[in-house]
mmCIF file of C-alpha atoms in Angstrom:
data_model
loop_
_atom_site.group_PDB
_atom_site.id
_atom_site.type_symbol
_atom_site.label_atom_id
_atom_site.label_comp_id
_atom_site.label_asym_id
_atom_site.label_seq_id
_atom_site.Cartn_x
_atom_site.Cartn_y
_atom_site.Cartn_z
ATOM 1 C CA UNK A 1 0.721 35.135 11.841
ATOM 2 C CA UNK A 2 -1.381 34.339 8.782
ATOM 3 C CA UNK A 3 -0.450 34.086 5.132
ATOM 4 C CA UNK A 4 -2.319 33.724 1.893
ATOM 5 C CA UNK A 5 -2.101 31.064 -0.834
ATOM 6 C CA UNK A 6 -3.546 32.019 -4.215
ATOM 7 C CA UNK A 7 -4.158 29.456 -6.973
ATOM 8 C CA UNK A 8 -5.163 31.178 -10.214
ATOM 9 C CA UNK A 9 -6.465 29.561 -12.256
ATOM 10 C CA UNK A 10 -7.368 26.344 -10.487
ATOM 11 C CA UNK A 11 -6.510 23.358 -12.656
ATOM 12 C CA UNK A 12 -8.149 20.273 -14.163
ATOM 13 C CA UNK A 13 -11.634 21.738 -14.161
ATOM 14 C CA UNK A 14 -13.699 23.447 -16.867
ATOM 15 C CA UNK A 15 -13.424 27.240 -17.065
ATOM 16 C CA UNK A 16 -11.231 29.601 -15.074
ATOM 17 C CA UNK A 17 -11.510 30.170 -11.346
ATOM 18 C CA UNK A 18 -9.413 31.371 -8.444
ATOM 19 C CA UNK A 19 -8.938 29.828 -5.004
ATOM 20 C CA UNK A 20 -7.644 32.066 -2.225
ATOM 21 C CA UNK A 21 -6.779 30.349 1.047
ATOM 22 C CA UNK A 22 -5.756 32.181 4.226
ATOM 23 C CA UNK A 23 -3.481 29.879 6.257
ATOM 24 C CA UNK A 24 -1.984 29.784 9.737
ATOM 25 C CA UNK A 25 1.639 29.053 10.720
ATOM 26 C CA UNK A 26 1.097 25.335 10.119
ATOM 27 C CA UNK A 27 -0.261 25.872 6.610
ATOM 28 C CA UNK A 28 -3.809 25.035 7.682
ATOM 29 C CA UNK A 29 -6.551 26.826 5.782
ATOM 30 C CA UNK A 30 -8.465 29.186 8.066
ATOM 31 C CA UNK A 31 -10.498 30.860 5.320
ATOM 32 C CA UNK A 32 -11.229 29.626 1.800
ATOM 33 C CA UNK A 33 -12.694 31.731 -0.998
ATOM 34 C CA UNK A 34 -13.447 30.255 -4.417
ATOM 35 C CA UNK A 35 -14.776 32.337 -7.284
ATOM 36 C CA UNK A 36 -15.127 32.342 -11.074
ATOM 37 C CA UNK A 37 -12.985 34.560 -13.281
ATOM 38 C CA UNK A 38 -14.429 33.177 -16.524
ATOM 39 C CA UNK A 39 -15.691 35.838 -18.958
ATOM 40 C CA UNK A 40 -19.415 36.575 -19.234
ATOM 41 C CA UNK A 41 -21.224 35.004 -22.206
ATOM 42 C CA UNK A 42 -24.601 36.685 -22.008
ATOM 43 C CA UNK A 43 -26.697 33.978 -23.689
ATOM 44 C CA UNK A 44 -29.754 34.851 -21.612
ATOM 45 C CA UNK A 45 -29.817 38.357 -23.071
ATOM 46 C CA UNK A 46 -29.282 37.060 -26.595
ATOM 47 C CA UNK A 47 -32.439 34.913 -26.545
ATOM 48 C CA UNK A 48 -34.687 37.638 -25.131
ATOM 49 C CA UNK A 49 -37.063 39.023 -27.738
ATOM 50 C CA UNK A 50 -36.630 36.049 -30.057
ATOM 51 C CA UNK A 51 -38.912 33.092 -30.867
ATOM 52 C CA UNK A 52 -39.115 30.418 -28.128
ATOM 53 C CA UNK A 53 -37.388 27.841 -30.361
ATOM 54 C CA UNK A 54 -34.263 30.022 -30.354
ATOM 55 C CA UNK A 55 -33.525 29.554 -26.654
ATOM 56 C CA UNK A 56 -32.688 25.814 -26.603
ATOM 57 C CA UNK A 57 -30.514 26.204 -29.712
ATOM 58 C CA UNK A 58 -28.502 29.098 -28.289
ATOM 59 C CA UNK A 59 -28.518 28.147 -24.593
ATOM 60 C CA UNK A 60 -27.055 24.692 -25.323
ATOM 61 C CA UNK A 61 -23.966 26.699 -26.310
ATOM 62 C CA UNK A 62 -23.635 28.224 -22.823
ATOM 63 C CA UNK A 63 -21.184 25.432 -22.114
ATOM 64 C CA UNK A 64 -19.133 23.060 -24.225
ATOM 65 C CA UNK A 65 -19.177 20.414 -21.498
ATOM 66 C CA UNK A 66 -22.898 20.287 -20.725
ATOM 67 C CA UNK A 67 -24.793 21.182 -23.936
ATOM 68 C CA UNK A 68 -27.242 18.326 -23.300
ATOM 69 C CA UNK A 69 -28.429 19.377 -19.800
ATOM 70 C CA UNK A 70 -28.764 22.991 -20.931
ATOM 71 C CA UNK A 71 -30.795 21.983 -23.981
ATOM 72 C CA UNK A 72 -33.116 19.882 -21.858
ATOM 73 C CA UNK A 73 -33.470 22.502 -19.100
ATOM 74 C CA UNK A 74 -34.270 25.093 -21.755
ATOM 75 C CA UNK A 75 -36.987 23.071 -23.506
ATOM 76 C CA UNK A 76 -38.436 22.046 -20.140
ATOM 77 C CA UNK A 77 -38.724 25.733 -19.177
ATOM 78 C CA UNK A 78 -40.374 26.529 -22.510
ATOM 79 C CA UNK A 79 -42.709 23.540 -22.203
ATOM 80 C CA UNK A 80 -43.775 24.814 -18.795
ATOM 81 C CA UNK A 81 -44.272 28.378 -19.961
ATOM 82 C CA UNK A 82 -46.332 27.193 -22.948
ATOM 83 C CA UNK A 83 -48.330 24.698 -20.821
ATOM 84 C CA UNK A 84 -47.229 21.702 -22.875
ATOM 85 C CA UNK A 85 -47.478 18.125 -21.655
ATOM 86 C CA UNK A 86 -45.073 16.114 -23.770
ATOM 87 C CA UNK A 87 -45.816 12.505 -24.884
ATOM 88 C CA UNK A 88 -44.489 9.655 -22.727
ATOM 89 C CA UNK A 89 -42.140 8.421 -25.461
ATOM 90 C CA UNK A 90 -40.568 11.888 -25.690
ATOM 91 C CA UNK A 91 -40.060 11.980 -21.912
ATOM 92 C CA UNK A 92 -38.319 8.605 -22.073
ATOM 93 C CA UNK A 93 -36.076 9.720 -24.932
ATOM 94 C CA UNK A 94 -35.128 12.895 -23.059
ATOM 95 C CA UNK A 95 -34.263 10.859 -19.951
ATOM 96 C CA UNK A 96 -32.260 8.425 -22.066
ATOM 97 C CA UNK A 97 -30.342 11.381 -23.487
ATOM 98 C CA UNK A 98 -29.432 12.812 -20.072
ATOM 99 C CA UNK A 99 -28.519 9.340 -18.744
ATOM 100 C CA UNK A 100 -25.988 8.842 -21.542
ATOM 101 C CA UNK A 101 -24.711 12.413 -21.347
ATOM 102 C CA UNK A 102 -24.111 12.248 -17.585
ATOM 103 C CA UNK A 103 -22.388 8.860 -17.912
ATOM 104 C CA UNK A 104 -20.100 10.454 -20.489
ATOM 105 C CA UNK A 105 -19.396 13.494 -18.288
ATOM 106 C CA UNK A 106 -18.565 11.443 -15.180
ATOM 107 C CA UNK A 107 -16.086 9.457 -17.277
ATOM 108 C CA UNK A 108 -14.463 12.737 -18.371
ATOM 109 C CA UNK A 109 -14.098 13.717 -14.728
ATOM 110 C CA UNK A 110 -12.268 10.472 -14.021
ATOM 111 C CA UNK A 111 -9.818 11.413 -16.754
ATOM 112 C CA UNK A 112 -9.301 14.838 -15.146
ATOM 113 C CA UNK A 113 -8.634 13.421 -11.661
ATOM 114 C CA UNK A 114 -6.706 10.335 -12.817
ATOM 115 C CA UNK A 115 -3.312 11.927 -11.934
ATOM 116 C CA UNK A 116 -4.535 12.240 -8.318
ATOM 117 C CA UNK A 117 -5.449 8.577 -7.924
ATOM 118 C CA UNK A 118 -4.258 6.281 -10.708
ATOM 119 C CA UNK A 119 -0.708 4.828 -10.514
ATOM 120 C CA UNK A 120 1.401 4.697 -13.651
ATOM 121 C CA UNK A 121 0.976 0.959 -14.168
ATOM 122 C CA UNK A 122 -2.840 1.313 -14.230
ATOM 123 C CA UNK A 123 -3.084 4.614 -16.044
ATOM 124 C CA UNK A 124 -3.606 3.122 -19.506
ATOM 125 C CA UNK A 125 -6.258 0.727 -18.172
ATOM 126 C CA UNK A 126 -8.204 3.557 -16.565
ATOM 127 C CA UNK A 127 -7.951 5.887 -19.563
ATOM 128 C CA UNK A 128 -8.886 3.129 -22.021
ATOM 129 C CA UNK A 129 -12.068 2.356 -20.109
ATOM 130 C CA UNK A 130 -12.882 6.083 -19.934
ATOM 131 C CA UNK A 131 -12.549 6.197 -23.718
ATOM 132 C CA UNK A 132 -14.772 3.171 -24.243
ATOM 133 C CA UNK A 133 -17.470 4.501 -21.921
ATOM 134 C CA UNK A 134 -17.429 7.931 -23.550
ATOM 135 C CA UNK A 135 -17.558 6.526 -27.087
ATOM 136 C CA UNK A 136 -20.632 4.423 -26.357
ATOM 137 C CA UNK A 137 -22.432 7.077 -24.309
ATOM 138 C CA UNK A 138 -21.849 9.666 -27.015
ATOM 139 C CA UNK A 139 -23.186 7.227 -29.606
ATOM 140 C CA UNK A 140 -26.455 6.984 -27.689
ATOM 141 C CA UNK A 141 -26.859 10.773 -27.648
ATOM 142 C CA UNK A 142 -26.051 10.885 -31.360
ATOM 143 C CA UNK A 143 -28.721 8.317 -32.186
ATOM 144 C CA UNK A 144 -31.436 9.581 -29.832
ATOM 145 C CA UNK A 145 -31.000 13.369 -29.864
ATOM 146 C CA UNK A 146 -29.697 13.911 -33.369
ATOM 147 C CA UNK A 147 -26.185 15.093 -32.555
ATOM 148 C CA UNK A 148 -23.752 14.244 -29.795
ATOM 149 C CA UNK A 149 -22.680 17.814 -29.016
ATOM 150 C CA UNK A 150 -25.564 20.133 -29.922
ATOM 151 C CA UNK A 151 -28.674 17.937 -30.061
ATOM 152 C CA UNK A 152 -30.962 18.995 -32.907
ATOM 153 C CA UNK A 153 -33.862 16.649 -32.133
ATOM 154 C CA UNK A 154 -34.659 17.889 -28.617
ATOM 155 C CA UNK A 155 -37.567 20.218 -29.318
ATOM 156 C CA UNK A 156 -40.090 22.287 -27.434
ATOM 157 C CA UNK A 157 -43.059 19.923 -27.076
ATOM 158 C CA UNK A 158 -41.009 16.722 -26.999
ATOM 159 C CA UNK A 159 -38.590 15.199 -29.495
ATOM 160 C CA UNK A 160 -38.477 15.717 -33.259
ATOM 161 C CA UNK A 161 -38.722 11.984 -33.914
ATOM 162 C CA UNK A 162 -38.784 8.595 -32.271
ATOM 163 C CA UNK A 163 -35.940 6.160 -32.872
ATOM 164 C CA UNK A 164 -36.535 3.139 -35.081
ATOM 165 C CA UNK A 165 -37.063 -0.320 -33.634
ATOM 166 C CA UNK A 166 -33.780 -1.401 -35.223
ATOM 167 C CA UNK A 167 -31.963 1.499 -33.550
ATOM 168 C CA UNK A 168 -33.537 0.612 -30.187
ATOM 169 C CA UNK A 169 -32.298 -2.970 -30.446
ATOM 170 C CA UNK A 170 -28.806 -1.852 -31.484
ATOM 171 C CA UNK A 171 -28.556 0.622 -28.605
ATOM 172 C CA UNK A 172 -29.876 -1.956 -26.139
ATOM 173 C CA UNK A 173 -27.267 -4.508 -27.217
ATOM 174 C CA UNK A 174 -24.484 -1.924 -27.151
ATOM 175 C CA UNK A 175 -25.334 -0.717 -23.637
ATOM 176 C CA UNK A 176 -25.733 -4.258 -22.289
ATOM 177 C CA UNK A 177 -22.231 -4.987 -23.590
ATOM 178 C CA UNK A 178 -20.998 -1.844 -21.810
ATOM 179 C CA UNK A 179 -22.133 -3.073 -18.367
ATOM 180 C CA UNK A 180 -18.981 -5.093 -17.529
ATOM 181 C CA UNK A 181 -16.776 -2.226 -18.753
ATOM 182 C CA UNK A 182 -18.508 0.262 -16.447
ATOM 183 C CA UNK A 183 -18.568 -2.217 -13.554
ATOM 184 C CA UNK A 184 -14.826 -2.859 -13.844
ATOM 185 C CA UNK A 185 -14.035 0.837 -14.250
ATOM 186 C CA UNK A 186 -16.119 1.828 -11.231
ATOM 187 C CA UNK A 187 -14.506 -0.913 -9.123
ATOM 188 C CA UNK A 188 -11.019 0.211 -10.202
ATOM 189 C CA UNK A 189 -11.642 3.899 -9.452
ATOM 190 C CA UNK A 190 -13.424 3.145 -6.173
ATOM 191 C CA UNK A 191 -10.517 1.042 -4.903
ATOM 192 C CA UNK A 192 -7.921 3.623 -5.980
ATOM 193 C CA UNK A 193 -9.868 6.469 -4.322
ATOM 194 C CA UNK A 194 -10.165 4.501 -1.069
ATOM 195 C CA UNK A 195 -6.437 3.641 -1.159
ATOM 196 C CA UNK A 196 -5.427 7.302 -1.565
ATOM 197 C CA UNK A 197 -4.234 8.882 1.700
ATOM 198 C CA UNK A 198 -6.965 11.521 1.762
ATOM 199 C CA UNK A 199 -7.372 12.965 5.287
ATOM 200 C CA UNK A 200 -10.570 11.924 7.023
ATOM 201 C CA UNK A 201 -13.104 14.720 6.946
ATOM 202 C CA UNK A 202 -11.484 16.607 4.045
ATOM 203 C CA UNK A 203 -14.081 18.679 2.210
ATOM 204 C CA UNK A 204 -16.886 18.021 4.685
ATOM 205 C CA UNK A 205 -19.212 20.998 4.982
ATOM 206 C CA UNK A 206 -22.522 21.354 6.745
ATOM 207 C CA UNK A 207 -24.657 22.582 3.837
ATOM 208 C CA UNK A 208 -28.095 21.249 2.871
ATOM 209 C CA UNK A 209 -28.159 18.950 -0.156
ATOM 210 C CA UNK A 210 -29.900 20.275 -3.279
ATOM 211 C CA UNK A 211 -31.158 17.624 -5.715
ATOM 212 C CA UNK A 212 -34.458 17.074 -7.509
ATOM 213 C CA UNK A 213 -34.264 13.531 -8.869
ATOM 214 C CA UNK A 214 -32.112 10.396 -9.174
ATOM 215 C CA UNK A 215 -31.525 10.852 -12.909
ATOM 216 C CA UNK A 216 -33.583 13.387 -14.887
ATOM 217 C CA UNK A 217 -35.011 16.261 -12.833
ATOM 218 C CA UNK A 218 -38.343 17.535 -11.522
ATOM 219 C CA UNK A 219 -39.549 21.104 -11.971
ATOM 220 C CA UNK A 220 -41.850 20.909 -8.946
ATOM 221 C CA UNK A 221 -38.728 20.655 -6.790
ATOM 222 C CA UNK A 222 -37.707 24.266 -7.420
ATOM 223 C CA UNK A 223 -39.691 26.757 -5.336
ATOM 224 C CA UNK A 224 -38.964 30.265 -6.566
ATOM 225 C CA UNK A 225 -40.165 31.746 -3.254
ATOM 226 C CA UNK A 226 -37.330 29.924 -1.408
ATOM 227 C CA UNK A 227 -34.669 31.211 -3.792
ATOM 228 C CA UNK A 228 -32.576 34.364 -3.481
ATOM 229 C CA UNK A 229 -29.676 35.536 -5.602
ATOM 230 C CA UNK A 230 -27.156 38.117 -4.424
ATOM 231 C CA UNK A 231 -24.223 39.869 -6.047
ATOM 232 C CA UNK A 232 -20.733 38.654 -5.075
ATOM 233 C CA UNK A 233 -19.787 41.906 -3.346
ATOM 234 C CA UNK A 234 -22.524 41.222 -0.807
ATOM 235 C CA UNK A 235 -21.253 37.661 -0.141
ATOM 236 C CA UNK A 236 -17.452 37.728 0.000
ATOM 237 C CA UNK A 237 -15.932 39.479 3.019
ATOM 238 C CA UNK A 238 -12.932 40.490 0.900
ATOM 239 C CA UNK A 239 -13.974 43.517 -1.229
ATOM 240 C CA UNK A 240 -11.390 42.749 -3.894
ATOM 241 C CA UNK A 241 -12.746 39.226 -4.340
ATOM 242 C CA UNK A 242 -16.283 40.588 -4.484
ATOM 243 C CA UNK A 243 -15.347 42.946 -7.302
ATOM 244 C CA UNK A 244 -13.532 40.324 -9.360
ATOM 245 C CA UNK A 245 -15.945 37.404 -8.917
ATOM 246 C CA UNK A 246 -18.033 36.743 -12.047
ATOM 247 C CA UNK A 247 -20.950 34.768 -10.645
ATOM 248 C CA UNK A 248 -23.896 35.643 -8.521
ATOM 249 C CA UNK A 249 -24.435 33.754 -5.246
ATOM 250 C CA UNK A 250 -27.641 31.675 -5.225
ATOM 251 C CA UNK A 251 -29.145 30.756 -1.870
ATOM 252 C CA UNK A 252 -32.015 28.416 -1.024
ATOM 253 C CA UNK A 253 -33.874 29.113 2.198
ATOM 254 C CA UNK A 254 -31.267 31.813 2.792
ATOM 255 C CA UNK A 255 -28.215 29.518 2.846
ATOM 256 C CA UNK A 256 -25.738 28.083 0.367
ATOM 257 C CA UNK A 257 -26.366 24.483 -0.696
ATOM 258 C CA UNK A 258 -24.445 21.498 -2.051
ATOM 259 C CA UNK A 259 -25.565 20.031 -5.349
ATOM 260 C CA UNK A 260 -24.146 17.278 -7.561
ATOM 261 C CA UNK A 261 -23.556 13.520 -7.340
ATOM 262 C CA UNK A 262 -23.115 13.333 -3.572
ATOM 263 C CA UNK A 263 -26.227 15.416 -2.968
ATOM 264 C CA UNK A 264 -28.249 13.085 -5.236
ATOM 265 C CA UNK A 265 -27.103 9.824 -3.670
ATOM 266 C CA UNK A 266 -27.548 11.356 -0.208
ATOM 267 C CA UNK A 267 -31.142 12.348 -0.911
ATOM 268 C CA UNK A 268 -32.316 9.456 -3.067
ATOM 269 C CA UNK A 269 -30.064 6.487 -2.298
ATOM 270 C CA UNK A 270 -29.415 6.944 1.419
ATOM 271 C CA UNK A 271 -25.637 7.394 1.124
ATOM 272 C CA UNK A 272 -24.850 9.855 3.918
ATOM 273 C CA UNK A 273 -21.053 10.130 3.788
ATOM 274 C CA UNK A 274 -19.667 13.633 3.169
ATOM 275 C CA UNK A 275 -16.473 15.196 1.894
ATOM 276 C CA UNK A 276 -13.960 14.625 -0.897
ATOM 277 C CA UNK A 277 -13.945 10.821 -0.821
ATOM 278 C CA UNK A 278 -17.737 10.718 -0.746
ATOM 279 C CA UNK A 279 -17.905 13.074 -3.742
ATOM 280 C CA UNK A 280 -15.731 10.771 -5.822
ATOM 281 C CA UNK A 281 -17.449 7.581 -4.707
ATOM 282 C CA UNK A 282 -20.883 9.054 -5.383
ATOM 283 C CA UNK A 283 -19.844 10.021 -8.900
ATOM 284 C CA UNK A 284 -18.562 6.508 -9.591
ATOM 285 C CA UNK A 285 -21.745 5.017 -8.158
ATOM 286 C CA UNK A 286 -23.891 7.210 -10.415
ATOM 287 C CA UNK A 287 -22.182 5.848 -13.535
ATOM 288 C CA UNK A 288 -23.797 2.488 -12.858
ATOM 289 C CA UNK A 289 -27.131 4.159 -12.085
ATOM 290 C CA UNK A 290 -27.140 6.035 -15.411
ATOM 291 C CA UNK A 291 -26.257 2.963 -17.443
ATOM 292 C CA UNK A 292 -28.882 0.853 -15.688
ATOM 293 C CA UNK A 293 -31.565 3.498 -16.266
ATOM 294 C CA UNK A 294 -30.627 3.875 -19.947
ATOM 295 C CA UNK A 295 -31.020 0.139 -20.504
ATOM 296 C CA UNK A 296 -34.359 0.115 -18.679
ATOM 297 C CA UNK A 297 -35.645 2.993 -20.832
ATOM 298 C CA UNK A 298 -34.712 1.171 -24.037
ATOM 299 C CA UNK A 299 -36.546 -1.865 -22.726
ATOM 300 C CA UNK A 300 -39.677 0.213 -22.039
ATOM 301 C CA UNK A 301 -39.692 2.525 -25.076
ATOM 302 C CA UNK A 302 -42.489 2.176 -27.651
ATOM 303 C CA UNK A 303 -40.784 3.132 -30.921
ATOM 304 C CA UNK A 304 -44.133 3.476 -32.712
ATOM 305 C CA UNK A 305 -45.373 6.169 -30.304
ATOM 306 C CA UNK A 306 -45.717 9.885 -31.039
ATOM 307 C CA UNK A 307 -42.974 12.101 -29.603
ATOM 308 C CA UNK A 308 -44.135 15.659 -30.307
ATOM 309 C CA UNK A 309 -47.095 17.529 -28.815
ATOM 310 C CA UNK A 310 -49.107 20.230 -30.570
ATOM 311 C CA UNK A 311 -48.897 23.621 -28.895
ATOM 312 C CA UNK A 312 -49.646 27.308 -29.313
ATOM 313 C CA UNK A 313 -46.274 29.141 -29.528
ATOM 314 C CA UNK A 314 -47.800 32.513 -28.641
ATOM 315 C CA UNK A 315 -47.585 31.817 -24.886
ATOM 316 C CA UNK A 316 -49.477 33.209 -21.905
ATOM 317 C CA UNK A 317 -46.702 35.098 -20.072
ATOM 318 C CA UNK A 318 -46.393 32.298 -17.502
ATOM 319 C CA UNK A 319 -42.956 31.895 -15.913
ATOM 320 C CA UNK A 320 -41.852 28.410 -16.940
ATOM 321 C CA UNK A 321 -39.294 26.398 -14.997
ATOM 322 C CA UNK A 322 -37.057 23.635 -16.311
ATOM 323 C CA UNK A 323 -35.107 21.495 -13.836
ATOM 324 C CA UNK A 324 -32.507 18.993 -15.035
ATOM 325 C CA UNK A 325 -30.027 16.963 -12.988
ATOM 326 C CA UNK A 326 -26.787 17.750 -14.817
ATOM 327 C CA UNK A 327 -23.512 15.944 -13.963
ATOM 328 C CA UNK A 328 -22.502 18.660 -11.505
ATOM 329 C CA UNK A 329 -25.932 19.196 -9.986
ATOM 330 C CA UNK A 330 -29.301 20.799 -10.478
ATOM 331 C CA UNK A 331 -29.593 22.936 -13.602
ATOM 332 C CA UNK A 332 -32.525 25.364 -13.454
ATOM 333 C CA UNK A 333 -33.657 27.417 -16.448
ATOM 334 C CA UNK A 334 -36.547 29.890 -16.304
ATOM 335 C CA UNK A 335 -38.368 31.254 -19.346
ATOM 336 C CA UNK A 336 -41.343 33.488 -19.999
ATOM 337 C CA UNK A 337 -43.060 33.534 -23.406
ATOM 338 C CA UNK A 338 -45.417 36.337 -24.375
ATOM 339 C CA UNK A 339 -46.853 37.139 -27.808
ATOM 340 C CA UNK A 340 -44.679 34.498 -29.421
ATOM 341 C CA UNK A 341 -41.405 35.928 -28.077
ATOM 342 C CA UNK A 342 -39.161 35.119 -25.125
ATOM 343 C CA UNK A 343 -39.842 37.955 -22.693
ATOM 344 C CA UNK A 344 -37.512 36.724 -19.917
ATOM 345 C CA UNK A 345 -34.813 34.087 -19.579
ATOM 346 C CA UNK A 346 -32.521 33.087 -16.699
ATOM 347 C CA UNK A 347 -30.286 30.098 -15.932
ATOM 348 C CA UNK A 348 -29.223 28.961 -12.441
ATOM 349 C CA UNK A 349 -26.609 26.372 -13.233
ATOM 350 C CA UNK A 350 -25.041 23.654 -11.038
ATOM 351 C CA UNK A 351 -21.634 25.178 -10.363
ATOM 352 C CA UNK A 352 -23.235 28.482 -9.410
ATOM 353 C CA UNK A 353 -24.951 26.693 -6.530
ATOM 354 C CA UNK A 354 -21.683 25.064 -5.403
ATOM 355 C CA UNK A 355 -19.397 28.112 -5.676
ATOM 356 C CA UNK A 356 -20.167 29.510 -2.180
ATOM 357 C CA UNK A 357 -19.827 25.972 -0.779
ATOM 358 C CA UNK A 358 -16.464 24.966 -2.294
ATOM 359 C CA UNK A 359 -14.267 27.649 -0.672
ATOM 360 C CA UNK A 360 -15.308 26.900 2.932
ATOM 361 C CA UNK A 361 -14.935 23.172 2.165
ATOM 362 C CA UNK A 362 -11.147 23.697 1.993
ATOM 363 C CA UNK A 363 -10.955 25.009 5.574
ATOM 364 C CA UNK A 364 -9.390 23.033 8.436
ATOM 365 C CA UNK A 365 -6.815 21.130 6.355
ATOM 366 C CA UNK A 366 -3.412 21.857 4.856
ATOM 367 C CA UNK A 367 -3.591 24.128 1.841
ATOM 368 C CA UNK A 368 -1.990 21.459 -0.365
ATOM 369 C CA UNK A 369 -5.332 19.620 -0.198
ATOM 370 C CA UNK A 370 -7.282 22.664 -1.423
ATOM 371 C CA UNK A 371 -7.134 21.766 -5.147
ATOM 372 C CA UNK A 372 -8.294 18.222 -4.320
ATOM 373 C CA UNK A 373 -11.401 19.657 -2.653
ATOM 374 C CA UNK A 374 -12.205 21.806 -5.682
ATOM 375 C CA UNK A 375 -11.683 18.946 -8.144
ATOM 376 C CA UNK A 376 -13.937 16.676 -6.063
ATOM 377 C CA UNK A 377 -16.803 19.095 -6.760
ATOM 378 C CA UNK A 378 -15.870 19.068 -10.489
ATOM 379 C CA UNK A 379 -16.747 22.741 -11.072
ATOM 380 C CA UNK A 380 -17.587 23.960 -14.562
ATOM 381 C CA UNK A 381 -17.529 27.733 -14.778
ATOM 382 C CA UNK A 382 -18.487 28.282 -18.392
ATOM 383 C CA UNK A 383 -22.212 28.437 -17.757
ATOM 384 C CA UNK A 384 -22.021 29.853 -14.242
ATOM 385 C CA UNK A 385 -20.666 33.288 -15.110
ATOM 386 C CA UNK A 386 -23.278 36.025 -15.073
ATOM 387 C CA UNK A 387 -21.596 39.112 -13.654
ATOM 388 C CA UNK A 388 -19.523 41.804 -15.322
ATOM 389 C CA UNK A 389 -16.846 43.865 -13.605
ATOM 390 C CA UNK A 390 -17.814 47.561 -13.665
ATOM 391 C CA UNK A 391 -16.376 50.719 -12.221
ATOM 392 C CA UNK A 392 -17.995 51.660 -8.902
ATOM 393 C CA UNK A 393 -18.256 55.330 -9.797
ATOM 394 C CA UNK A 394 -19.454 55.633 -13.370
ATOM 395 C CA UNK A 395 -20.578 51.967 -13.900
ATOM 396 C CA UNK A 396 -18.461 51.641 -17.029
ATOM 397 C CA UNK A 397 -17.143 48.194 -17.868
ATOM 398 C CA UNK A 398 -13.630 47.837 -16.470
ATOM 399 C CA UNK A 399 -12.816 44.495 -18.079
ATOM 400 C CA UNK A 400 -14.103 45.171 -21.581
ATOM 401 C CA UNK A 401 -12.954 41.785 -22.817
ATOM 402 C CA UNK A 402 -15.550 40.173 -20.545
ATOM 403 C CA UNK A 403 -18.518 41.418 -22.549
ATOM 404 C CA UNK A 404 -17.329 40.936 -26.119
ATOM 405 C CA UNK A 405 -19.620 38.130 -27.221
#
């Protein structure tokens, strides 16, 4: 006899999603389905027909958690479409921005999962260090990109300005002072994660890893010919789930993939462990990587160098691709500029890639561990949602609230 456990919405993640687990008599998950129920935002349609500069400004608002990766993926796609090679100093400043932003985001995730791992007597210690890390990381984004939330200085063609030599020295000193804080925090979280009685093999799934770079991202990684995108009704074997799911299903080489911290450290740092524990440990490990890279960039940066390239905004109708390694994985934006207007725009965001992977990752273990599996992947649904619910017969919108933008 089988039963069904439904968690709606899943908790301590960004956006709204549902986890449906079919279980056997022992409560073991035999089938896991995870899908977004977050309303559609439609930013890609809003930028179509407008000047190229509009896309990064609007698309950074796809998500309140990852405005920085979306800004960078958007300008990278526009740069590519407009055949722009940005100055070296601008590339360094963009990488510095994503390093600080991802460090900030990983710290937020530790706050979200703290109730799973951190005992009461250490809770204040863990949360205080999260606050210190976030404050300093956000300060870097403020100084380098113009604003901490919606960066105004990340521009098509590079960056609006370089930072001053005084600002570089201040940021360098601030981040060097942050090293022991991050080291202690990572050690604390790593030990607490390893001490937690997480079943061996929980969350392990045999999916290829999908990652383009250790820190920033590389557009050459994404081969459009290897990519397919299908509607949810063609993926989920439960018709009701297929109708309600609000994201498409992206496949690479015809299969679902795993993206995010564990995929990156697997591909670029040789860490081959899989599953829930490996997800958390990889995320902690990346915090040190991001801080180290940010300090190295500040050491290398020439503050007297130009940061903005000249370009022709009219475009050549080339499909441009921007690839950024966001906290939760590879963020791909595609843009096409023709006659000075955005003719096409599409975003394939990190959680979209992981959605078909997370449900099966709950299978084989007691359903009480299901939420732990989902939180290990740290899904963020706000930017992943691309599908509206419509009536099968007349194609009218059934959930009207989902398209009021």
